[in-house]
Amino acid sequence: MNRFILHCDLDCFFAAVEERDNPEYIGKPIIIGADPKEGKGRGVVSTCNYEARKFGLHSAMPISLAYKRCPHGIYLHPNFENYQTASKKVMEIVNSYSDKFQQVSIDEAYLDVSEKCNNFEEVNALAEKLKYDIQTKVGITISIGCATTKSIAKIASDYNKPNGITIVEPNQTKAFLNNLDITRIPGIGKKSKVYYNKKGIKTIGDILNLTLPKMVQLFGKNGEWVWNVVNGFDTREVEEFQGDRKSISKERTFYEDTDDFQLIISKLEEINNRIHKNLIKSKIYYKTVSLKIRFEGFITYTRSKSFTHHIQDKNQVLKVIIELLNQFSSMEKKVRLIGIRLSNLEKAPSVTQTTLLSYLEA
Ligand code: TTP
Ligand code: MG
């Protein structure tokens, strides 16, 4: 049986919410991020709309450079609460389209619709309906990629942005991937690109022309993974939560080391929400919360705190995480990575404490 996997990614997400809420901005370049202070500002661009991208602006770019390239743009501070609300609405809609749903960031998710759909026409119809639903109920656009593996679905969702649907059937996979730059492969960034280019590999087609042993010889474990991805052998499932674990953790590396406290908190909030979505569904409770933080230069710390009993309450976790984060407020270094771990897990314990919110979500 064919697997049908969708990857959904909102278009210029933070900027799209701002456009929706301020129609007078439509058609103008909008940049969300640090204050540009007329070109003297520190910090980076979170994202920008497609109008601003015409000037070469993109996420993680220094805000001062963005201002230089596009001084007439509309520069806005992020309003994370609004983005979280929009994201939650979108994810509820996406989740309702299949039992197998995996949110992977504030604006992306995978869906497995193999049980719902019998062929790619049905997958396309479902994707159209999903897009329409999000557009009408939330007022923003999403791009969707459909394939038989997660990684090719992800490459596909990025292919026809914004507001696109790209379907890659198994017999078209090679033609679809052949001329794409290797950085389209999830996990190959600017650094790996240089390394691959040095060995004469520029397009995905160049990889498709190599055997697996050759890829392993050239690039080791990473080469093996990449070869499997482009040849359609990524067997990862769309998974909500794997049971039988001692702890559940997620971490995130910043695109650029940062000391933007708001950005750090928002990422932690994002990670916390993501973890809880799974925990609530799986009825998993925990007692210990840990914060992992890595500063520039790879200096890494973890700090933990335990509750007196098992709970499942994302607000309490966030409160503890911020408390633990505050212990590092005097560090004058930028942050590279942050993560949350919940441990001392228990499934549906006898004594539990849930908030009204987590109760409702469950
Ligand atoms: P992305 O999906 O990477 O970007 P995007 O949705 O803005 O644009 P695209 O149409 O290309 O998908 O990230 C989702 C949101 O996460 C983005 O709107 C803002 C935030 N973000 C940051 O704050 N910093 C970053 O470096 C990146 C990449 C994203
Ligand atoms: Mg996006």
Short mmCIF file of C-alpha atoms and ligand atoms in Angstrom, two decimals:
data_model
loop_
_atom_site.label_atom_id
_atom_site.label_comp_id
_atom_site.label_asym_id
_atom_site.label_seq_id
_atom_site.Cartn_x
_atom_site.Cartn_y
_atom_site.Cartn_z
CA MET A 1 0.00 0.00 0.00
CA ASN A 2 1.22 3.50 -0.80
CA ARG A 3 2.02 5.83 2.05
CA PHE A 4 0.59 9.31 1.58
CA ILE A 5 2.40 11.90 3.64
CA LEU A 6 1.74 15.63 3.66
CA HIS A 7 4.10 18.30 4.89
CA CYS A 8 2.39 21.61 5.60
CA ASP A 9 4.30 24.85 6.15
CA LEU A 10 2.71 28.28 6.58
CA ASP A 11 3.92 31.02 4.25
CA CYS A 12 6.04 33.79 5.82
CA PHE A 13 4.13 32.96 8.96
CA PHE A 14 4.69 35.87 11.39
CA ALA A 15 4.45 38.39 8.52
CA ALA A 16 1.28 36.72 7.20
CA VAL A 17 -0.43 37.20 10.58
CA GLU A 18 0.58 40.88 10.56
CA GLU A 19 -0.75 41.33 7.01
CA ARG A 20 -3.99 39.67 7.97
CA ASP A 21 -4.41 41.96 10.99
CA ASN A 22 -3.27 45.13 9.23
CA PRO A 23 -4.61 45.07 5.67
CA GLU A 24 -3.05 48.48 5.04
CA TYR A 25 0.34 46.66 4.92
CA ILE A 26 -0.66 44.41 2.03
CA GLY A 27 1.65 44.87 -0.95
CA LYS A 28 4.37 46.49 1.16
CA PRO A 29 7.55 44.87 2.45
CA ILE A 30 6.99 43.76 6.05
CA ILE A 31 9.83 42.70 8.30
CA ILE A 32 9.35 41.12 11.72
CA GLY A 33 12.27 41.17 14.13
CA ALA A 34 14.52 43.38 16.18
CA ASP A 35 14.23 47.16 16.06
CA PRO A 36 16.35 48.35 13.08
CA LYS A 37 17.04 51.71 14.76
CA GLU A 38 17.58 53.27 11.35
CA GLY A 39 20.31 50.80 10.50
CA LYS A 40 22.05 50.82 13.89
CA GLY A 41 19.92 48.14 15.53
CA ARG A 42 21.25 44.82 16.79
CA GLY A 43 19.47 41.52 16.47
CA VAL A 44 18.03 39.71 13.49
CA VAL A 45 15.08 39.35 11.15
CA SER A 46 12.60 36.71 12.37
CA THR A 47 10.90 36.61 9.03
CA CYS A 48 9.62 38.90 6.29
CA ASN A 49 6.92 38.73 3.65
CA TYR A 50 7.55 37.86 0.02
CA GLU A 51 7.51 41.52 -0.96
CA ALA A 52 10.50 42.10 1.35
CA ARG A 53 12.24 38.97 0.06
CA LYS A 54 12.46 40.69 -3.35
CA PHE A 55 15.07 42.96 -1.73
CA GLY A 56 17.12 39.95 -0.62
CA LEU A 57 15.81 39.92 2.94
CA HIS A 58 15.41 36.65 4.84
CA SER A 59 15.12 35.11 8.30
CA ALA A 60 18.14 35.34 10.61
CA MET A 61 19.70 38.20 8.61
CA PRO A 62 21.10 41.05 10.76
CA ILE A 63 18.37 43.66 11.06
CA SER A 64 20.91 46.40 10.20
CA LEU A 65 21.59 44.76 6.83
CA ALA A 66 17.86 44.33 6.20
CA TYR A 67 17.39 48.05 6.83
CA LYS A 68 20.20 48.90 4.46
CA ARG A 69 18.59 46.86 1.68
CA CYS A 70 15.05 47.92 2.38
CA PRO A 71 14.86 51.17 4.36
CA HIS A 72 11.27 51.83 3.28
CA GLY A 73 10.01 48.50 4.70
CA ILE A 74 7.57 48.23 7.58
CA TYR A 75 9.51 46.95 10.58
CA LEU A 76 7.48 45.32 13.33
CA HIS A 77 8.21 43.79 16.71
CA PRO A 78 7.11 40.18 16.98
CA ASN A 79 3.77 39.65 18.66
CA PHE A 80 4.24 36.05 19.76
CA GLU A 81 0.88 35.75 21.43
CA ASN A 82 -0.89 36.44 18.14
CA TYR A 83 1.33 33.98 16.31
CA GLN A 84 0.74 31.29 18.91
CA THR A 85 -3.01 31.78 18.65
CA ALA A 86 -2.92 31.58 14.86
CA SER A 87 -0.62 28.55 14.97
CA LYS A 88 -2.89 26.76 17.40
CA LYS A 89 -5.91 27.33 15.18
CA VAL A 90 -4.05 26.13 12.11
CA MET A 91 -2.71 23.05 13.87
CA GLU A 92 -6.17 22.13 15.14
CA ILE A 93 -7.45 22.26 11.57
CA VAL A 94 -4.50 20.30 10.19
CA ASN A 95 -4.85 17.74 12.99
CA SER A 96 -8.52 17.26 12.17
CA TYR A 97 -7.60 16.00 8.69
CA SER A 98 -5.97 12.83 9.96
CA ASP A 99 -5.39 10.73 13.05
CA LYS A 100 -1.69 10.72 12.36
CA PHE A 101 -0.49 14.25 12.92
CA GLN A 102 2.92 15.50 14.00
CA GLN A 103 3.55 19.16 14.59
CA VAL A 104 7.24 19.89 14.15
CA SER A 105 7.44 23.64 14.69
CA ILE A 106 5.21 26.63 15.20
CA ASP A 107 4.26 26.60 11.53
CA GLU A 108 4.90 23.11 10.18
CA ALA A 109 3.36 19.70 10.55
CA TYR A 110 3.25 16.29 8.94
CA LEU A 111 0.10 14.33 8.26
CA ASP A 112 -0.27 10.72 7.25
CA VAL A 113 -3.41 10.36 5.16
CA SER A 114 -2.76 6.82 3.90
CA GLU A 115 -5.93 5.50 5.48
CA LYS A 116 -8.08 8.36 4.19
CA CYS A 117 -6.88 8.46 0.61
CA ASN A 118 -6.66 5.79 -2.05
CA ASN A 119 -4.67 7.68 -4.66
CA PHE A 120 -2.89 10.96 -5.30
CA GLU A 121 -6.01 12.58 -6.77
CA GLU A 122 -7.72 12.13 -3.44
CA VAL A 123 -4.61 13.43 -1.68
CA ASN A 124 -4.68 16.51 -3.89
CA ALA A 125 -8.36 17.12 -3.16
CA LEU A 126 -7.71 16.79 0.57
CA ALA A 127 -4.80 19.23 0.36
CA GLU A 128 -6.96 21.74 -1.55
CA LYS A 129 -9.69 21.47 1.07
CA LEU A 130 -7.19 21.86 3.92
CA LYS A 131 -5.69 24.97 2.33
CA TYR A 132 -9.11 26.46 1.76
CA ASP A 133 -10.11 25.72 5.36
CA ILE A 134 -7.04 27.46 6.78
CA GLN A 135 -7.44 30.42 4.44
CA THR A 136 -11.07 30.96 5.37
CA LYS A 137 -10.86 30.17 9.10
CA VAL A 138 -7.48 31.69 9.96
CA GLY A 139 -6.88 34.06 7.06
CA ILE A 140 -3.37 32.98 6.09
CA THR A 141 -1.89 30.74 3.41
CA ILE A 142 -0.04 27.46 3.68
CA SER A 143 2.05 25.43 1.27
CA ILE A 144 1.66 21.69 1.13
CA GLY A 145 3.91 18.96 -0.20
CA CYS A 146 2.67 15.42 -0.72
CA ALA A 147 4.85 12.35 -1.26
CA THR A 148 5.39 8.87 0.06
CA THR A 149 8.11 9.87 2.53
CA LYS A 150 8.41 12.65 5.08
CA SER A 151 11.56 14.16 3.64
CA ILE A 152 10.32 14.33 0.05
CA ALA A 153 7.01 15.80 1.27
CA LYS A 154 9.06 18.47 3.06
CA ILE A 155 11.13 19.25 -0.03
CA ALA A 156 7.86 19.42 -1.98
CA SER A 157 6.13 21.87 0.37
CA ASP A 158 9.02 24.27 -0.10
CA TYR A 159 9.01 23.90 -3.89
CA ASN A 160 6.00 25.99 -4.78
CA LYS A 161 5.80 28.63 -2.07
CA PRO A 162 3.74 30.62 -1.27
CA ASN A 163 0.28 29.06 -1.33
CA GLY A 164 1.24 26.01 -3.38
CA ILE A 165 0.50 22.33 -3.48
CA THR A 166 3.18 20.06 -4.86
CA ILE A 167 2.50 16.39 -5.34
CA VAL A 168 5.41 14.08 -6.02
CA GLU A 169 4.29 10.64 -7.05
CA PRO A 170 6.88 7.85 -6.69
CA ASN A 171 7.45 7.53 -10.44
CA GLN A 172 8.10 11.30 -10.67
CA THR A 173 10.44 11.55 -7.72
CA LYS A 174 13.65 11.35 -9.71
CA ALA A 175 12.58 13.97 -12.27
CA PHE A 176 11.35 16.26 -9.49
CA LEU A 177 14.55 16.07 -7.46
CA ASN A 178 17.11 15.87 -10.25
CA ASN A 179 17.87 19.56 -10.81
CA LEU A 180 17.24 20.84 -7.29
CA ASP A 181 20.14 22.28 -5.32
CA ILE A 182 21.34 19.99 -2.53
CA THR A 183 20.39 22.59 0.10
CA ARG A 184 16.77 21.65 -0.58
CA ILE A 185 17.47 18.43 1.33
CA PRO A 186 16.47 18.85 4.97
CA GLY A 187 19.67 18.82 6.99
CA ILE A 188 21.99 20.16 4.29
CA GLY A 189 22.69 23.75 5.18
CA LYS A 190 25.26 26.28 4.05
CA LYS A 191 28.16 24.48 5.75
CA SER A 192 27.41 21.02 4.37
CA LYS A 193 26.83 22.59 0.95
CA VAL A 194 30.45 23.77 0.82
CA TYR A 195 31.63 20.31 1.79
CA TYR A 196 29.44 18.57 -0.79
CA ASN A 197 30.37 21.09 -3.51
CA LYS A 198 34.05 20.44 -2.89
CA LYS A 199 33.42 16.83 -3.84
CA GLY A 200 31.65 17.93 -7.02
CA ILE A 201 28.09 17.48 -5.77
CA LYS A 202 25.82 20.40 -6.50
CA THR A 203 22.39 19.04 -7.40
CA ILE A 204 20.34 16.22 -5.99
CA GLY A 205 20.81 14.56 -9.38
CA ASP A 206 24.54 14.35 -8.62
CA ILE A 207 23.66 12.31 -5.53
CA LEU A 208 21.20 10.13 -7.43
CA ASN A 209 24.06 9.21 -9.76
CA LEU A 210 26.12 7.79 -6.87
CA THR A 211 25.86 4.40 -5.22
CA LEU A 212 25.22 4.09 -1.50
CA PRO A 213 28.75 2.75 -0.77
CA LYS A 214 30.23 5.73 -2.64
CA MET A 215 28.12 8.18 -0.61
CA VAL A 216 29.19 6.48 2.62
CA GLN A 217 32.81 6.60 1.53
CA LEU A 218 32.56 10.33 0.76
CA PHE A 219 30.30 11.59 3.54
CA GLY A 220 30.01 8.85 6.16
CA LYS A 221 26.77 8.50 8.14
CA ASN A 222 25.39 11.78 6.81
CA GLY A 223 25.96 10.53 3.25
CA GLU A 224 24.02 7.38 4.02
CA TRP A 225 21.06 9.35 5.39
CA VAL A 226 21.05 11.76 2.44
CA TRP A 227 21.25 8.92 -0.08
CA ASN A 228 18.28 7.21 1.57
CA VAL A 229 16.30 10.45 1.60
CA VAL A 230 16.74 11.23 -2.09
CA ASN A 231 16.12 7.66 -3.13
CA GLY A 232 12.82 7.58 -1.26
CA PHE A 233 13.97 5.25 1.54
CA ASP A 234 13.15 7.53 4.46
CA THR A 235 10.95 5.18 6.46
CA ARG A 236 10.23 7.53 9.38
CA GLU A 237 6.61 7.47 10.43
CA VAL A 238 4.44 10.46 11.25
CA GLU A 239 4.49 9.95 14.98
CA GLU A 240 2.77 11.72 17.78
CA PHE A 241 4.55 10.17 20.71
CA GLN A 242 6.65 7.10 21.31
CA GLY A 243 5.81 5.35 24.55
CA ASP A 244 8.09 3.59 27.02
CA ARG A 245 10.50 6.43 27.44
CA LYS A 246 12.28 7.60 30.56
CA SER A 247 12.10 11.19 29.45
CA ILE A 248 10.89 13.32 26.63
CA SER A 249 12.97 16.19 25.41
CA LYS A 250 13.23 18.57 22.53
CA GLU A 251 15.84 21.12 21.71
CA ARG A 252 16.39 23.76 19.14
CA THR A 253 19.49 25.41 17.75
CA PHE A 254 19.19 29.04 16.78
CA TYR A 255 19.99 29.95 13.22
CA GLU A 256 22.31 32.54 14.67
CA ASP A 257 23.53 32.77 18.28
CA THR A 258 21.25 35.16 20.08
CA ASP A 259 20.83 37.21 23.23
CA ASP A 260 17.31 38.24 22.30
CA PHE A 261 15.51 37.20 25.48
CA GLN A 262 12.09 37.31 23.81
CA LEU A 263 13.22 35.07 21.00
CA ILE A 264 14.67 32.58 23.50
CA ILE A 265 11.45 32.54 25.51
CA SER A 266 9.36 32.13 22.39
CA LYS A 267 11.44 29.16 21.26
CA LEU A 268 11.12 27.59 24.70
CA GLU A 269 7.40 28.19 24.60
CA GLU A 270 7.26 26.58 21.19
CA ILE A 271 9.20 23.53 22.40
CA ASN A 272 7.07 23.32 25.54
CA ASN A 273 3.84 23.43 23.54
CA ARG A 274 5.09 20.84 21.16
CA ILE A 275 6.06 18.43 23.92
CA HIS A 276 2.75 18.94 25.68
CA LYS A 277 0.66 18.34 22.62
CA ASN A 278 2.09 14.81 22.57
CA LEU A 279 2.01 14.28 26.31
CA ILE A 280 -1.62 15.28 26.61
CA LYS A 281 -2.67 12.88 23.88
CA SER A 282 -0.64 10.07 25.40
CA LYS A 283 -1.77 10.86 28.97
CA ILE A 284 1.82 11.10 30.18
CA TYR A 285 2.66 12.98 33.38
CA TYR A 286 6.05 14.06 34.71
CA LYS A 287 7.73 15.24 37.84
CA THR A 288 11.01 16.81 36.73
CA VAL A 289 11.63 19.70 34.39
CA SER A 290 15.09 20.44 32.98
CA LEU A 291 16.40 23.29 30.94
CA LYS A 292 19.36 22.77 28.68
CA ILE A 293 21.21 25.80 27.44
CA ARG A 294 24.27 26.01 25.25
CA PHE A 295 26.15 29.25 24.80
CA GLU A 296 28.48 30.27 22.00
CA GLY A 297 31.66 28.24 22.28
CA PHE A 298 29.65 25.11 23.12
CA ILE A 299 29.55 25.72 26.88
CA THR A 300 26.49 23.74 27.93
CA TYR A 301 24.54 23.71 31.19
CA THR A 302 21.47 21.89 32.42
CA ARG A 303 19.35 22.96 35.38
CA SER A 304 16.46 20.95 36.81
CA LYS A 305 13.62 21.29 39.21
CA SER A 306 11.19 18.66 40.47
CA PHE A 307 7.59 19.00 41.50
CA THR A 308 6.38 17.16 44.57
CA HIS A 309 4.09 15.00 42.49
CA HIS A 310 3.40 14.12 38.86
CA ILE A 311 1.72 16.83 36.87
CA GLN A 312 0.81 17.73 33.33
CA ASP A 313 0.67 21.48 33.11
CA LYS A 314 2.47 23.38 30.40
CA ASN A 315 2.06 26.74 32.14
CA GLN A 316 3.79 25.48 35.25
CA VAL A 317 6.57 24.02 33.14
CA LEU A 318 7.06 27.33 31.35
CA LYS A 319 7.18 29.15 34.68
CA VAL A 320 9.88 26.79 35.95
CA ILE A 321 11.79 27.02 32.68
CA ILE A 322 11.84 30.83 32.88
CA GLU A 323 12.96 30.59 36.50
CA LEU A 324 15.82 28.28 35.47
CA LEU A 325 16.66 30.52 32.51
CA ASN A 326 16.91 33.53 34.81
CA GLN A 327 19.79 31.84 36.60
CA PHE A 328 21.84 32.58 33.49
CA SER A 329 20.84 36.22 33.17
CA SER A 330 24.31 37.41 34.13
CA MET A 331 26.01 35.36 31.39
CA GLU A 332 27.29 37.77 28.83
CA LYS A 333 27.35 35.22 26.09
CA LYS A 334 24.96 34.57 23.27
CA VAL A 335 22.80 31.47 23.28
CA ARG A 336 23.26 28.81 20.63
CA LEU A 337 20.83 26.08 21.67
CA ILE A 338 18.03 25.57 24.14
CA GLY A 339 16.02 22.54 25.13
CA ILE A 340 13.47 21.22 27.56
CA ARG A 341 13.43 17.76 29.10
CA LEU A 342 10.59 16.30 31.12
CA SER A 343 11.51 13.21 33.09
CA ASN A 344 10.27 10.97 35.88
CA LEU A 345 7.44 10.09 33.55
CA GLU A 346 4.34 8.22 34.51
CA LYS A 347 1.32 7.18 32.48
CA ALA A 348 -2.06 8.23 33.94
CA PRO A 349 -0.91 8.31 37.58
CA SER A 350 -3.22 7.82 40.53
CA VAL A 351 -2.67 11.31 41.87
CA THR A 352 -2.62 13.95 39.17
CA GLN A 353 -3.04 17.61 38.93
CA THR A 354 -4.24 19.05 35.66
CA THR A 355 -5.10 22.57 34.77
CA LEU A 356 -8.43 23.32 33.21
CA LEU A 357 -6.63 23.96 29.95
CA SER A 358 -4.79 20.66 29.84
CA TYR A 359 -7.98 18.92 30.89
CA LEU A 360 -9.86 20.51 28.02
CA GLU A 361 -7.06 19.79 25.57
CA ALA A 362 -6.96 16.16 26.67
P1 TTP B 1 9.73 29.35 8.50
O1 TTP B 1 8.64 28.41 8.12
O2 TTP B 1 11.13 28.89 8.35
O3 TTP B 1 9.61 30.69 7.66
P2 TTP B 1 8.33 31.49 7.20
O4 TTP B 1 7.07 30.77 7.53
O5 TTP B 1 8.42 32.87 7.74
O6 TTP B 1 8.53 31.59 5.63
P3 TTP B 1 8.29 30.45 4.52
O7 TTP B 1 7.17 30.95 3.68
O8 TTP B 1 9.58 30.38 3.77
O9 TTP B 1 7.96 29.18 5.25
O10 TTP B 1 9.55 29.81 10.00
C1 TTP B 1 8.28 29.99 10.62
C2 TTP B 1 8.32 31.18 11.55
O11 TTP B 1 9.32 30.99 12.56
C3 TTP B 1 8.65 32.48 10.88
O12 TTP B 1 7.51 33.14 10.34
C4 TTP B 1 9.30 33.27 11.98
C5 TTP B 1 9.96 32.23 12.87
N1 TTP B 1 11.41 32.17 12.60
C6 TTP B 1 12.26 32.95 13.40
O13 TTP B 1 11.81 33.64 14.33
N2 TTP B 1 13.59 32.93 13.12
C7 TTP B 1 14.12 32.20 12.09
O14 TTP B 1 15.35 32.25 11.87
C8 TTP B 1 13.23 31.42 11.28
C9 TTP B 1 13.76 30.62 10.11
C10 TTP B 1 11.90 31.44 11.56
MG MG B 2 6.83 28.72 7.08
#
